[in-house]
PDB file of C-alpha atoms in Angstrom:
ATOM      1  CA  UNK A 175    -132.604  11.373-147.308  1.00 38.00           C
ATOM      2  CA  UNK A 176    -133.012  11.312-143.564  1.00 35.00           C
ATOM      3  CA  UNK A 177    -135.443  13.577-141.712  1.00 35.00           C
ATOM      4  CA  UNK A 178    -132.526  15.793-140.644  1.00 34.00           C
ATOM      5  CA  UNK A 179    -131.200  16.371-144.144  1.00 36.00           C
ATOM      6  CA  UNK A 180    -132.654  19.066-146.332  1.00 35.00           C
ATOM      7  CA  UNK A 181    -132.537  19.862-150.004  1.00 41.00           C
ATOM      8  CA  UNK A 182    -131.271  23.224-151.178  1.00 43.00           C
ATOM      9  CA  UNK A 183    -133.866  25.929-151.596  1.00 45.00           C
ATOM     10  CA  UNK A 184    -135.607  25.977-154.959  1.00 47.00           C
ATOM     11  CA  UNK A 185    -134.572  29.634-155.264  1.00 51.00           C
ATOM     12  CA  UNK A 186    -130.934  28.608-155.722  1.00 73.00           C
ATOM     13  CA  UNK A 187    -129.579  28.363-159.255  1.00 89.00           C
ATOM     14  CA  UNK A 188    -130.076  24.898-160.667  1.00 95.00           C
ATOM     15  CA  UNK A 189    -127.223  22.930-162.237  1.00 97.00           C
ATOM     16  CA  UNK A 190    -127.243  22.511-166.008  1.00 97.00           C
ATOM     17  CA  UNK A 191    -126.432  19.327-167.869  1.00 98.00           C
ATOM     18  CA  UNK A 192    -126.032  19.341-171.642  1.00 98.00           C
ATOM     19  CA  UNK A 193    -126.064  15.842-173.102  1.00 98.00           C
ATOM     20  CA  UNK A 194    -125.067  15.500-176.748  1.00 98.00           C
ATOM     21  CA  UNK A 195    -125.920  12.913-179.377  1.00 98.00           C
ATOM     22  CA  UNK A 196    -128.363  10.025-179.448  1.00 98.00           C
ATOM     23  CA  UNK A 197    -130.253   8.652-176.464  1.00 97.00           C
ATOM     24  CA  UNK A 198    -131.936   5.274-176.580  1.00 96.00           C
ATOM     25  CA  UNK A 199    -131.999   2.100-174.514  1.00 95.00           C
ATOM     26  CA  UNK A 200    -128.395   1.275-175.439  1.00 96.00           C
ATOM     27  CA  UNK A 201    -126.789   4.512-174.222  1.00 96.00           C
ATOM     28  CA  UNK A 202    -129.163   6.115-171.733  1.00 97.00           C
ATOM     29  CA  UNK A 203    -127.513   4.797-168.545  1.00 97.00           C
ATOM     30  CA  UNK A 204    -124.798   7.489-168.207  1.00 98.00           C
ATOM     31  CA  UNK A 205    -127.372  10.287-168.546  1.00 98.00           C
ATOM     32  CA  UNK A 206    -129.649   8.580-166.055  1.00 98.00           C
ATOM     33  CA  UNK A 207    -126.762   8.254-163.578  1.00 98.00           C
ATOM     34  CA  UNK A 208    -125.836  11.920-164.011  1.00 98.00           C
ATOM     35  CA  UNK A 209    -129.433  12.965-163.343  1.00 98.00           C
ATOM     36  CA  UNK A 210    -129.649  10.740-160.261  1.00 98.00           C
ATOM     37  CA  UNK A 211    -126.436  12.220-158.875  1.00 97.00           C
ATOM     38  CA  UNK A 212    -127.637  15.793-159.343  1.00 97.00           C
ATOM     39  CA  UNK A 213    -131.120  15.375-157.930  1.00 97.00           C
ATOM     40  CA  UNK A 214    -129.670  13.710-154.844  1.00 97.00           C
ATOM     41  CA  UNK A 215    -128.029  17.021-153.886  1.00 96.00           C
ATOM     42  CA  UNK A 216    -129.959  19.729-155.743  1.00 96.00           C
ATOM     43  CA  UNK A 217    -133.586  20.825-155.717  1.00 94.00           C
ATOM     44  CA  UNK A 218    -133.764  20.224-159.462  1.00 97.00           C
ATOM     45  CA  UNK A 219    -131.840  20.550-162.696  1.00 97.00           C
ATOM     46  CA  UNK A 220    -131.835  22.105-166.124  1.00 98.00           C
ATOM     47  CA  UNK A 221    -131.475  19.781-169.095  1.00 98.00           C
ATOM     48  CA  UNK A 222    -130.023  21.669-172.057  1.00 98.00           C
ATOM     49  CA  UNK A 223    -131.523  19.525-174.826  1.00 98.00           C
ATOM     50  CA  UNK A 224    -130.101  21.498-177.744  1.00 98.00           C
ATOM     51  CA  UNK A 225    -127.491  18.864-178.587  1.00 98.00           C
ATOM     52  CA  UNK A 226    -129.744  15.816-178.584  1.00 98.00           C
ATOM     53  CA  UNK A 227    -129.975  14.427-182.118  1.00 98.00           C
ATOM     54  CA  UNK A 228    -132.134  11.353-181.406  1.00 98.00           C
ATOM     55  CA  UNK A 229    -134.338  10.372-178.482  1.00 98.00           C
ATOM     56  CA  UNK A 230    -136.641   7.390-178.155  1.00 97.00           C
ATOM     57  CA  UNK A 231    -139.303   6.251-175.708  1.00 97.00           C
ATOM     58  CA  UNK A 232    -136.700   5.306-173.090  1.00 97.00           C
ATOM     59  CA  UNK A 233    -135.404   8.877-173.097  1.00 98.00           C
ATOM     60  CA  UNK A 234    -138.978  10.099-172.788  1.00 98.00           C
ATOM     61  CA  UNK A 235    -139.559   7.719-169.856  1.00 98.00           C
ATOM     62  CA  UNK A 236    -136.474   9.135-168.109  1.00 98.00           C
ATOM     63  CA  UNK A 237    -137.641  12.721-168.642  1.00 98.00           C
ATOM     64  CA  UNK A 238    -141.176  12.029-167.411  1.00 98.00           C
ATOM     65  CA  UNK A 239    -139.955  10.122-164.348  1.00 98.00           C
ATOM     66  CA  UNK A 240    -137.437  12.849-163.516  1.00 98.00           C
ATOM     67  CA  UNK A 241    -140.111  15.512-163.916  1.00 98.00           C
ATOM     68  CA  UNK A 242    -142.272  13.714-161.345  1.00 98.00           C
ATOM     69  CA  UNK A 243    -139.413  13.534-158.844  1.00 97.00           C
ATOM     70  CA  UNK A 244    -137.833  16.976-159.026  1.00 97.00           C
ATOM     71  CA  UNK A 245    -137.884  20.449-160.529  1.00 97.00           C
ATOM     72  CA  UNK A 246    -136.885  19.541-164.088  1.00 98.00           C
ATOM     73  CA  UNK A 247    -136.515  22.323-166.615  1.00 98.00           C
ATOM     74  CA  UNK A 248    -135.866  21.618-170.279  1.00 98.00           C
ATOM     75  CA  UNK A 249    -133.838  24.256-172.117  1.00 98.00           C
ATOM     76  CA  UNK A 250    -133.504  24.840-175.862  1.00 98.00           C
ATOM     77  CA  UNK A 251    -134.889  21.497-177.021  1.00 98.00           C
ATOM     78  CA  UNK A 252    -133.568  20.374-180.378  1.00 98.00           C
ATOM     79  CA  UNK A 253    -136.156  19.862-183.134  1.00 98.00           C
ATOM     80  CA  UNK A 254    -135.993  16.123-182.450  1.00 97.00           C
ATOM     81  CA  UNK A 255    -136.752  16.539-178.755  1.00 98.00           C
ATOM     82  CA  UNK A 256    -139.404  19.194-179.357  1.00 98.00           C
ATOM     83  CA  UNK A 257    -141.133  16.889-181.831  1.00 98.00           C
ATOM     84  CA  UNK A 258    -141.046  13.964-179.367  1.00 98.00           C
ATOM     85  CA  UNK A 259    -142.546  16.085-176.589  1.00 98.00           C
ATOM     86  CA  UNK A 260    -145.176  17.473-178.956  1.00 98.00           C
ATOM     87  CA  UNK A 261    -146.268  14.068-180.275  1.00 97.00           C
ATOM     88  CA  UNK A 262    -147.025  12.769-176.787  1.00 98.00           C
ATOM     89  CA  UNK A 263    -148.303  16.083-175.384  1.00 98.00           C
ATOM     90  CA  UNK A 264    -145.491  16.407-172.864  1.00 98.00           C
ATOM     91  CA  UNK A 265    -144.875  19.943-174.093  1.00 98.00           C
ATOM     92  CA  UNK A 266    -148.117  20.943-172.366  1.00 98.00           C
ATOM     93  CA  UNK A 267    -146.820  20.208-168.867  1.00 98.00           C
ATOM     94  CA  UNK A 268    -143.018  20.120-168.953  1.00 98.00           C
ATOM     95  CA  UNK A 269    -141.188  23.335-168.073  1.00 98.00           C
ATOM     96  CA  UNK A 270    -139.629  24.213-171.429  1.00 98.00           C
ATOM     97  CA  UNK A 271    -137.447  27.315-171.787  1.00 98.00           C
ATOM     98  CA  UNK A 272    -135.743  28.893-174.805  1.00 98.00           C
ATOM     99  CA  UNK A 273    -132.260  28.951-173.225  1.00 98.00           C
ATOM    100  CA  UNK A 274    -130.408  27.380-170.306  1.00 97.00           C
ATOM    101  CA  UNK A 275    -130.011  30.838-168.783  1.00 96.00           C
ATOM    102  CA  UNK A 276    -133.777  31.418-168.834  1.00 96.00           C
ATOM    103  CA  UNK A 277    -134.374  27.994-167.322  1.00 97.00           C
ATOM    104  CA  UNK A 278    -132.079  28.670-164.365  1.00 93.00           C
ATOM    105  CA  UNK A 279    -134.053  31.715-163.211  1.00 87.00           C
ATOM    106  CA  UNK A 280    -136.044  30.787-160.096  1.00 80.00           C
TER     107      UNK A 280
END
């Protein structure tokens, strides 16, 4: 981003992505690319985590790194994701919302 470019205001509605299935080192790259694309043009994003059935430490690394870089909001985490966040204490500082709609509210 050059000094003359600006990101959209954080009061604008954030885009929602809703990955489905398992996320580990072998299949995380497409999700990572989608996140990179969105945060390049938006002030943040909502990750609808309701359809994630498995997530390992590489998924957690991606979430934590994304959270440091942008306004990341997690919506409707599946039991698997909620458990992962709880085990490492990430649920104490991540923005977790019950629904994607609630997460999009500025």
